[in-house]
Coordinates of C-alpha atoms in Angstrom, one line a residue:
M1 CA 23.6 -92.9 39.9
Q2 CA 20.1 -93.7 38.6
V3 CA 17.6 -90.8 38.7
T4 CA 13.9 -90.6 38.0
D5 CA 13.8 -87.2 36.4
I6 CA 16.0 -85.1 34.2
K7 CA 16.5 -81.6 35.6
G8 CA 15.5 -78.9 33.1
L9 CA 14.3 -81.3 30.4
L10 CA 12.1 -79.4 28.0
P11 CA 9.0 -80.9 26.3
Y12 CA 10.0 -82.6 23.1
N13 CA 8.7 -84.4 20.1
V14 CA 10.5 -87.5 18.7
L15 CA 10.8 -89.2 15.4
P16 CA 12.9 -92.3 14.4
I17 CA 15.4 -91.5 11.7
K18 CA 17.0 -94.7 10.4
H19 CA 19.0 -96.0 13.5
K20 CA 18.7 -92.8 15.4
Y21 CA 16.0 -90.8 17.2
L22 CA 15.4 -87.1 16.4
L23 CA 14.3 -85.1 19.5
T24 CA 13.2 -81.5 19.0
T25 CA 11.7 -78.8 21.1
R26 CA 9.4 -76.0 19.9
Y27 CA 12.4 -73.6 20.5
G28 CA 14.3 -75.1 17.6
S29 CA 16.6 -77.2 19.7
W30 CA 17.3 -80.7 18.4
V31 CA 19.6 -83.7 18.9
L32 CA 20.0 -87.1 17.4
L33 CA 20.4 -90.0 19.9
D34 CA 21.0 -93.7 19.5
A35 CA 18.5 -96.2 20.9
D36 CA 20.2 -96.6 24.3
E37 CA 20.5 -92.9 24.8
Y38 CA 16.9 -92.3 23.9
A39 CA 15.8 -95.1 26.3
H40 CA 17.5 -93.3 29.1
V41 CA 15.7 -90.1 28.2
Q42 CA 12.4 -91.9 28.1
R43 CA 12.9 -93.5 31.5
R44 CA 14.3 -90.2 32.9
T45 CA 17.4 -92.1 34.0
V46 CA 20.1 -89.5 33.1
D47 CA 22.5 -88.3 35.7
V48 CA 23.4 -84.6 35.5
A49 CA 27.1 -85.5 35.5
S50 CA 26.8 -87.9 32.6
P51 CA 28.0 -87.3 29.1
L52 CA 24.4 -87.8 27.8
Y53 CA 23.2 -84.9 30.0
M54 CA 26.0 -82.7 28.7
T55 CA 24.9 -83.7 25.1
L56 CA 21.3 -82.7 25.9
A57 CA 22.4 -79.5 27.5
R58 CA 24.6 -78.5 24.6
A59 CA 21.7 -79.2 22.2
G60 CA 19.3 -77.2 24.2
L61 CA 17.0 -80.1 25.1
V62 CA 17.5 -79.3 28.8
A63 CA 17.5 -75.8 30.1
T64 CA 20.3 -74.9 32.5
D65 CA 21.6 -71.6 34.0
E66 CA 24.3 -71.6 31.4
N67 CA 22.2 -72.2 28.2
L68 CA 18.8 -70.6 29.0
K69 CA 19.7 -67.3 27.4
E70 CA 20.9 -69.1 24.3
I71 CA 17.7 -71.1 24.0
V72 CA 15.6 -68.0 24.2
R73 CA 17.9 -66.2 21.8
N74 CA 17.7 -69.0 19.2
Y75 CA 13.9 -69.2 19.5
R76 CA 13.6 -65.4 18.9
S77 CA 16.1 -65.7 16.0
I78 CA 14.2 -68.6 14.3
N79 CA 11.0 -66.6 14.7
A80 CA 12.2 -63.1 14.0
N81 CA 9.2 -62.7 11.6
M82 CA 7.1 -62.2 14.7
L83 CA 8.8 -58.9 15.4
N84 CA 8.5 -57.2 12.0
G85 CA 5.8 -55.8 9.8
P86 CA 5.5 -57.0 6.1
S87 CA 8.9 -56.9 4.5
L88 CA 8.0 -58.4 1.1
H89 CA 5.7 -56.3 -1.1
I90 CA 4.6 -58.1 -4.3
I91 CA 3.3 -55.7 -6.9
S92 CA 1.4 -57.0 -9.9
V93 CA 1.7 -54.1 -12.4
T94 CA -0.5 -55.9 -14.9
S95 CA -2.5 -59.1 -15.3
R96 CA -1.6 -59.3 -19.0
C97 CA 0.8 -62.0 -20.2
N98 CA 2.2 -63.0 -23.6
F99 CA 2.9 -66.6 -22.4
N100 CA 0.5 -69.6 -22.4
C101 CA 2.0 -71.6 -19.5
S102 CA 0.3 -74.9 -18.8
Y103 CA 0.0 -74.1 -15.1
C104 CA -0.7 -70.4 -15.2
H105 CA -2.2 -68.9 -12.1
T106 CA -3.0 -65.3 -13.1
S107 CA -2.5 -64.6 -16.8
A108 CA -5.1 -63.0 -19.1
P109 CA -5.1 -62.2 -22.8
I110 CA -3.4 -59.0 -23.9
A111 CA -6.1 -56.4 -23.4
K112 CA -6.7 -52.9 -22.1
G113 CA -7.7 -52.0 -18.6
V114 CA -5.7 -54.5 -16.7
D115 CA -2.5 -52.4 -16.1
M116 CA -1.6 -50.5 -12.9
T117 CA -1.9 -46.7 -13.3
R118 CA 0.5 -44.1 -11.9
E119 CA -2.2 -43.0 -9.5
T120 CA -2.5 -46.5 -8.1
A121 CA 1.3 -47.0 -8.1
I122 CA 1.7 -43.9 -5.9
K123 CA -0.8 -45.2 -3.4
V124 CA 0.8 -48.6 -3.4
L125 CA 4.2 -47.1 -2.6
E126 CA 2.7 -45.1 0.2
N127 CA 1.4 -48.3 1.6
V128 CA 4.7 -50.1 1.2
F129 CA 6.6 -47.6 3.2
R130 CA 4.1 -47.6 6.1
T131 CA 5.4 -51.0 7.2
P132 CA 7.4 -50.8 10.5
S133 CA 9.9 -53.3 9.0
K134 CA 13.3 -51.9 8.6
A135 CA 13.9 -54.1 5.5
V136 CA 11.6 -53.8 2.5
T137 CA 11.7 -55.8 -0.7
I138 CA 9.5 -54.7 -3.7
E139 CA 8.9 -57.6 -6.1
F140 CA 7.3 -57.0 -9.5
Q141 CA 5.0 -59.7 -10.7
G142 CA 2.2 -60.1 -13.2
G143 CA 1.1 -61.3 -15.6
E144 CA 4.3 -60.3 -17.3
C145 CA 5.6 -57.2 -15.5
L146 CA 7.6 -55.9 -18.6
L147 CA 4.3 -55.4 -20.4
N148 CA 3.8 -52.4 -18.2
W149 CA 7.4 -51.3 -18.3
P150 CA 6.6 -47.5 -17.8
I151 CA 5.0 -48.3 -14.4
V152 CA 7.9 -50.6 -13.4
Q153 CA 10.3 -47.7 -14.1
F154 CA 8.1 -45.3 -12.2
I155 CA 7.9 -47.4 -9.1
I156 CA 11.6 -48.1 -9.1
E157 CA 12.6 -44.5 -9.4
N158 CA 10.0 -43.3 -6.9
A159 CA 10.8 -46.0 -4.4
R160 CA 14.4 -44.9 -4.4
K161 CA 13.4 -41.3 -3.9
L162 CA 11.1 -42.2 -1.0
N163 CA 13.7 -44.3 0.6
E164 CA 16.1 -41.3 0.8
L165 CA 13.8 -40.2 3.6
E166 CA 12.6 -43.5 5.0
K167 CA 16.1 -45.1 5.2
K168 CA 14.9 -48.7 4.8
D169 CA 17.0 -51.6 3.7
L170 CA 15.4 -51.4 0.3
R171 CA 15.7 -54.2 -2.3
I172 CA 13.9 -54.5 -5.6
T173 CA 13.3 -57.6 -7.7
A174 CA 11.7 -58.1 -11.1
V175 CA 10.1 -61.5 -11.8
T176 CA 9.9 -61.7 -15.6
N177 CA 9.7 -64.4 -18.4
L178 CA 12.4 -62.4 -20.2
S179 CA 10.7 -62.5 -23.6
L180 CA 10.4 -58.7 -23.7
M181 CA 13.8 -58.0 -22.2
T182 CA 16.1 -55.6 -24.1
D183 CA 19.6 -54.3 -23.5
D184 CA 18.2 -50.9 -22.5
K185 CA 16.0 -52.6 -19.9
I186 CA 18.9 -54.6 -18.5
Q187 CA 20.9 -51.4 -18.2
F188 CA 18.1 -49.6 -16.3
L189 CA 17.6 -52.5 -13.9
M190 CA 21.3 -52.9 -13.3
D191 CA 21.7 -49.1 -12.8
N192 CA 19.0 -49.2 -10.2
Q193 CA 20.3 -52.3 -8.3
V194 CA 17.2 -54.4 -9.3
S195 CA 17.6 -58.2 -9.0
I196 CA 16.1 -60.2 -11.8
C197 CA 14.4 -63.6 -11.5
T198 CA 12.9 -65.7 -14.3
S199 CA 11.4 -69.1 -14.8
L200 CA 13.4 -71.9 -16.4
D201 CA 11.6 -75.2 -16.2
G202 CA 14.5 -77.3 -17.4
P203 CA 15.9 -78.2 -20.8
A204 CA 13.9 -77.3 -23.9
V205 CA 12.0 -80.6 -24.0
V206 CA 10.5 -79.7 -20.6
H207 CA 10.5 -75.9 -20.7
D208 CA 8.8 -75.5 -24.1
R209 CA 6.0 -77.8 -23.1
N210 CA 5.3 -76.0 -19.9
R211 CA 5.9 -72.4 -20.9
P212 CA 5.2 -71.6 -24.6
L213 CA 4.3 -68.2 -26.0
R214 CA 0.7 -67.6 -27.0
G215 CA 0.5 -69.3 -30.3
E216 CA 2.5 -72.2 -28.8
Q217 CA 5.9 -70.9 -29.9
A218 CA 8.9 -72.2 -28.0
T219 CA 10.5 -69.9 -25.4
H220 CA 13.5 -71.9 -24.1
H221 CA 15.9 -70.1 -26.5
L222 CA 14.6 -66.7 -25.5
V223 CA 15.0 -67.3 -21.8
T224 CA 18.5 -68.8 -22.0
K225 CA 19.6 -66.0 -24.4
W226 CA 18.7 -63.3 -21.9
I227 CA 20.0 -65.3 -18.9
R228 CA 23.4 -65.2 -20.6
A229 CA 23.1 -61.5 -21.5
I230 CA 22.2 -60.5 -17.9
Q231 CA 25.0 -62.7 -16.5
H232 CA 27.5 -61.0 -18.9
E233 CA 26.4 -57.6 -17.9
G234 CA 26.6 -58.6 -14.2
T235 CA 30.2 -59.8 -14.8
L236 CA 31.1 -56.4 -16.3
R237 CA 29.7 -54.7 -13.2
S238 CA 31.3 -57.2 -10.8
R239 CA 27.8 -58.4 -9.6
T240 CA 27.7 -61.9 -8.4
H241 CA 24.7 -63.9 -9.7
P242 CA 22.7 -61.0 -11.2
I243 CA 19.9 -63.3 -12.2
G244 CA 18.1 -66.2 -10.5
A245 CA 15.7 -68.8 -11.9
L246 CA 12.9 -71.1 -10.7
P247 CA 11.4 -74.2 -12.2
T248 CA 7.8 -75.3 -11.7
I249 CA 7.4 -79.1 -11.8
T250 CA 4.6 -80.5 -13.8
K251 CA 3.7 -84.0 -14.8
Q252 CA 5.8 -83.5 -17.9
S253 CA 8.8 -82.6 -15.7
L254 CA 8.8 -85.8 -13.6
P255 CA 10.9 -88.0 -15.9
Y256 CA 13.7 -85.5 -16.0
P257 CA 15.1 -84.8 -12.4
K258 CA 18.8 -85.0 -13.4
E259 CA 18.3 -83.1 -16.7
I260 CA 16.5 -80.2 -15.0
V261 CA 19.3 -79.9 -12.5
D262 CA 21.9 -80.2 -15.3
E263 CA 20.2 -77.3 -17.1
Y264 CA 20.8 -75.0 -14.1
V265 CA 24.4 -76.1 -13.8
A266 CA 25.0 -75.5 -17.5
H267 CA 23.8 -71.9 -17.1
H268 CA 25.8 -71.3 -14.0
L269 CA 22.8 -70.8 -11.8
P270 CA 24.0 -71.7 -8.3
E271 CA 20.6 -72.7 -6.8
I272 CA 17.4 -74.4 -7.9
H273 CA 14.1 -74.4 -6.1
L274 CA 12.2 -77.5 -7.2
R275 CA 8.7 -76.2 -6.7
P276 CA 5.6 -78.4 -6.8
L277 CA 2.6 -77.1 -8.7
N278 CA 0.1 -74.9 -6.8
Y279 CA -3.5 -76.0 -7.1
L280 CA -4.5 -72.6 -8.3
G281 CA -5.8 -71.0 -11.5
I282 CA -5.5 -72.9 -14.8
A283 CA -3.7 -75.6 -13.0
V284 CA -6.9 -76.6 -11.3
T285 CA -8.8 -77.1 -14.6
R286 CA -5.8 -79.0 -16.1
W287 CA -4.8 -81.0 -13.1
K288 CA -5.4 -84.4 -14.7
E289 CA -3.1 -83.3 -17.5
I290 CA -0.3 -81.6 -15.6
G291 CA -0.7 -82.6 -12.0
Y292 CA 0.4 -85.5 -9.8
T293 CA 0.1 -87.0 -6.4
A294 CA 2.3 -85.9 -3.5
E295 CA 4.1 -89.3 -3.7
E296 CA 4.9 -88.8 -7.4
F297 CA 6.4 -85.4 -6.7
I298 CA 8.4 -86.7 -3.7
S299 CA 9.9 -89.5 -5.8
F300 CA 11.0 -86.9 -8.4
W301 CA 12.3 -84.5 -5.8
Q302 CA 14.3 -87.1 -3.9
A303 CA 16.0 -88.2 -7.1
A304 CA 16.9 -84.6 -7.9
A305 CA 18.0 -83.9 -4.4
D306 CA 20.2 -87.0 -4.3
Y307 CA 21.7 -85.9 -7.6
I308 CA 22.4 -82.4 -6.3
L309 CA 24.2 -83.8 -3.3
E310 CA 26.3 -86.0 -5.5
L311 CA 27.2 -83.1 -7.7
N312 CA 28.3 -81.2 -4.6
K313 CA 30.6 -84.0 -3.6
K314 CA 32.2 -83.6 -7.0
G315 CA 32.7 -79.9 -6.5
V316 CA 29.8 -78.6 -8.6
P317 CA 28.4 -75.6 -6.8
I318 CA 24.6 -75.9 -6.8
K319 CA 22.1 -76.1 -3.9
E320 CA 18.4 -76.8 -3.6
R321 CA 16.9 -73.5 -2.4
L322 CA 14.1 -74.9 -0.2
L323 CA 16.5 -77.2 1.5
A324 CA 18.8 -74.3 2.2
T325 CA 15.9 -72.4 3.6
M326 CA 15.1 -75.3 6.0
L327 CA 18.7 -75.6 6.9
T328 CA 18.9 -71.9 7.8
K329 CA 16.4 -72.6 10.5
I330 CA 17.7 -76.0 11.6
L331 CA 21.5 -75.4 11.5
K332 CA 21.9 -71.7 11.6
K333 CA 19.1 -70.9 14.0
Q334 CA 18.0 -68.0 11.8
D335 CA 14.7 -67.0 10.3
P336 CA 14.9 -67.1 6.4
F337 CA 11.5 -65.3 6.2
Y338 CA 10.0 -67.9 4.0
T339 CA 6.3 -67.3 4.3
E340 CA 5.0 -70.9 4.3
L341 CA 7.6 -72.2 6.8
M342 CA 6.2 -70.2 9.6
S343 CA 3.7 -70.8 12.3
P344 CA 1.5 -68.9 11.9
C345 CA 2.0 -68.4 8.2
G346 CA 3.7 -65.2 7.2
A347 CA 0.9 -64.2 4.8
G348 CA -0.2 -60.6 5.6
R349 CA 2.5 -60.5 8.4
T350 CA 5.7 -60.7 6.4
Q351 CA 4.3 -60.5 2.9
I352 CA 1.5 -58.6 1.2
A353 CA 0.5 -58.5 -2.4
Y354 CA -1.0 -55.7 -4.5
E355 CA -3.2 -56.3 -7.6
Y356 CA -2.9 -54.0 -10.6
D357 CA -6.1 -52.3 -9.5
G358 CA -4.9 -51.5 -6.0
S359 CA -6.5 -54.4 -4.2
V360 CA -4.4 -55.7 -1.4
Y361 CA -4.1 -59.4 -0.4
T362 CA -2.4 -61.4 2.3
C363 CA 0.1 -62.9 -0.2
D364 CA 0.6 -63.6 -3.9
E365 CA -1.2 -66.9 -3.6
G366 CA -4.2 -65.2 -2.0
R367 CA -4.2 -62.8 -5.0
M368 CA -4.3 -65.8 -7.3
L369 CA -7.2 -67.6 -5.7
G370 CA -9.7 -65.9 -7.9
E371 CA -11.9 -64.7 -5.0
D372 CA -11.7 -62.2 -2.2
L373 CA -11.3 -64.6 0.8
F374 CA -7.7 -63.3 1.4
K375 CA -8.3 -59.6 0.4
L376 CA -7.2 -57.1 3.0
G377 CA -8.5 -54.0 1.4
H378 CA -7.7 -51.4 -1.3
V379 CA -5.0 -48.8 -1.4
M380 CA -7.5 -46.1 -2.5
K381 CA -10.0 -46.7 0.3
D382 CA -8.3 -48.4 3.2
Q383 CA -5.6 -47.4 5.7
Y384 CA -2.6 -49.6 6.2
T385 CA -3.3 -49.9 9.9
D386 CA -6.9 -51.0 9.3
M387 CA -5.8 -53.7 6.8
M388 CA -3.2 -55.0 9.3
A389 CA -6.0 -55.3 11.9
S390 CA -8.6 -56.8 9.6
D391 CA -10.6 -59.9 10.4
T392 CA -9.2 -61.4 7.2
L393 CA -5.6 -61.2 8.4
L394 CA -6.5 -62.4 11.9
S395 CA -8.4 -65.4 10.5
T396 CA -5.4 -66.3 8.3
I397 CA -3.1 -66.1 11.3
A398 CA -5.4 -68.2 13.5
A399 CA -5.9 -70.8 10.8
S400 CA -2.2 -71.4 10.2
I401 CA -0.9 -72.0 13.8
L402 CA 0.4 -75.5 13.7
D403 CA -0.4 -76.2 17.3
N404 CA -4.1 -76.3 16.3
Y405 CA -3.4 -79.5 14.3
T406 CA -1.7 -82.8 14.6
C407 CA 1.5 -81.0 13.8
K408 CA 1.8 -80.1 17.5
T409 CA 3.3 -83.6 18.1
C410 CA 5.6 -83.6 15.0
A411 CA 9.4 -83.4 15.4
Y412 CA 9.5 -80.9 12.5
L413 CA 7.1 -78.5 14.3
P414 CA 9.7 -75.7 15.0
W415 CA 10.6 -75.3 11.4
C416 CA 7.5 -76.0 9.4
G417 CA 4.3 -74.2 8.4
T418 CA 1.1 -74.4 6.3
C419 CA -0.5 -72.3 3.6
P420 CA -4.1 -71.3 4.2
V421 CA -4.6 -70.4 0.5
L422 CA -3.6 -73.8 -0.7
N423 CA -5.7 -75.4 2.1
V424 CA -8.7 -73.6 0.7
S425 CA -7.9 -74.5 -2.9
E426 CA -7.1 -78.1 -2.2
Q427 CA -9.6 -79.0 0.5
G428 CA -12.1 -76.2 0.4
N429 CA -11.5 -75.1 4.0
I430 CA -9.1 -72.6 5.6
L431 CA -8.8 -75.2 8.4
P432 CA -6.9 -78.1 6.8
K433 CA -7.0 -81.9 7.4
M434 CA -3.2 -81.7 7.7
K435 CA -2.4 -85.4 7.0
E436 CA -4.4 -85.1 3.7
S437 CA -2.6 -82.0 2.6
M438 CA -0.3 -82.4 -0.4
R439 CA 2.1 -79.7 0.8
H440 CA 2.3 -81.2 4.3
K441 CA 3.3 -84.6 2.8
I442 CA 6.0 -83.0 0.7
Y443 CA 7.4 -80.9 3.5
F444 CA 7.5 -84.0 5.8
A445 CA 9.4 -85.9 3.1
Q446 CA 11.9 -83.1 2.6
F447 CA 12.7 -82.6 6.3
S448 CA 13.1 -86.4 6.6
W449 CA 15.4 -86.5 3.6
L450 CA 17.6 -83.9 5.3
F451 CA 17.9 -85.7 8.6
E452 CA 18.3 -89.1 6.9
K453 CA 21.3 -87.7 5.0
I454 CA 22.8 -86.2 8.2
V455 CA 22.4 -89.6 10.0
S456 CA 23.7 -91.8 7.2
D457 CA 26.0 -89.8 5.0
P458 CA 29.1 -88.3 6.7
K459 CA 29.7 -86.0 3.7
A460 CA 26.3 -84.5 3.7
L461 CA 26.4 -82.2 6.8
P462 CA 29.6 -80.3 5.7
I463 CA 27.9 -79.7 2.4
F464 CA 24.7 -78.5 4.1
M465 CA 26.7 -76.2 6.3
G466 CA 28.4 -74.7 3.2
W467 CA 24.9 -74.0 1.8
V468 CA 24.1 -71.8 4.8
S469 CA 27.7 -70.4 5.2
L470 CA 28.4 -72.1 8.5
P471 CA 31.9 -73.2 9.7
Q472 CA 32.4 -76.9 9.9
L473 CA 31.3 -78.4 13.2
P474 CA 31.4 -82.0 14.5
H475 CA 28.9 -84.4 13.0
P476 CA 25.9 -84.6 15.3
T477 CA 25.7 -88.3 15.2
E478 CA 29.2 -88.8 16.5
P479 CA 29.5 -89.9 20.2
K480 CA 28.9 -87.2 22.8
S481 CA 28.5 -84.4 20.2
C482 CA 25.5 -82.4 19.0
H483 CA 24.8 -79.5 16.8
K484 CA 23.7 -76.3 18.5

């Protein structure tokens, strides 16, 4: 029977993906259809008794009495960040650093007067525990956080004490270049269940160019030495993956996509986040030397992602972290609480950052901008509730709602986001020209890479499901099947 409407069909966006059509709703529902199936949807000639209607219903493209609650539940799950206060609290305990990274955002020469004091640390902790979020992560940043080790210890010990009363799901992470690490510090961090994260930009030929010590001394040997030491201590304590690492990709990194991935495999690091440069800090003044176009980064990234997928097919356990984050939303229908992949952006809502002097910013990038455009207040002068209701935060939220831009018609709308800080640094305006945004171009290419692999490579989806710990389901491009 031919019909002229599809009962319960939700508004959708569409994008051709190879020989398929990707249809998505703002609720996170999606399906891949062939040309004939999509033509029937376009013409609204789908019988409610047909297999195609059943496919659309299972995927959540049409709302029925049977699936409406699931559609709503999935939407809430993907956007769980809307229901919580800030859960990630980034604390810069010092602006000092002993490295001279080519792309540094916040470092300053070793000097006095740029370290957090105990008085400020106490106020920061009070602010941290005022969040209504049941989960709290404290992340130490810098500069190099180990240059103010006494305050790192002080905050860790007092956060644990405060949490005996607050009963939060408390997690603590130290982000460090590892150059000042010692066995005693490892013992303290492990004893206090602190996760450790470092920067490893790849093999020595890449890392040492990107991340030398002041005086241009090589650092690759230091970083890898302490990675091994922390992994050894973690093994003794039966801790799985006690240290993580992140590379930052510069122009010098672009010729080495496979070598950078191989470096992570060699050091038994199970995931790698291939991060583009942020147009912030020193990177702005050195962009011609270390920067690149979106297209150049995408070419590098695709080569690395293809290689990671091939390694997985050979049984090598490594995943690309941002892809896993995207897949958590797409396949698992869960919110990974990744600040930039939210609409509105999670800056100030799911994350806030504290400068060494007690200044509070919407996010770590807002702290790095070098001006107070994203400053919420100061822990010594302002109340938590006032900062959370500030014009600064409300403006950040309003400027990062994707429906305000051309994104409202994009198939990747339910999973994507934008960064107001980078929009200001790149374009000089908190309201971006989205199609000119470097990060927008990169995200679009990454989402497209995922769906192209799902469409064309039957081995890709099972690997992706493993990355997000999902049981194996039918391939969504098989006849009369879809992923829910």
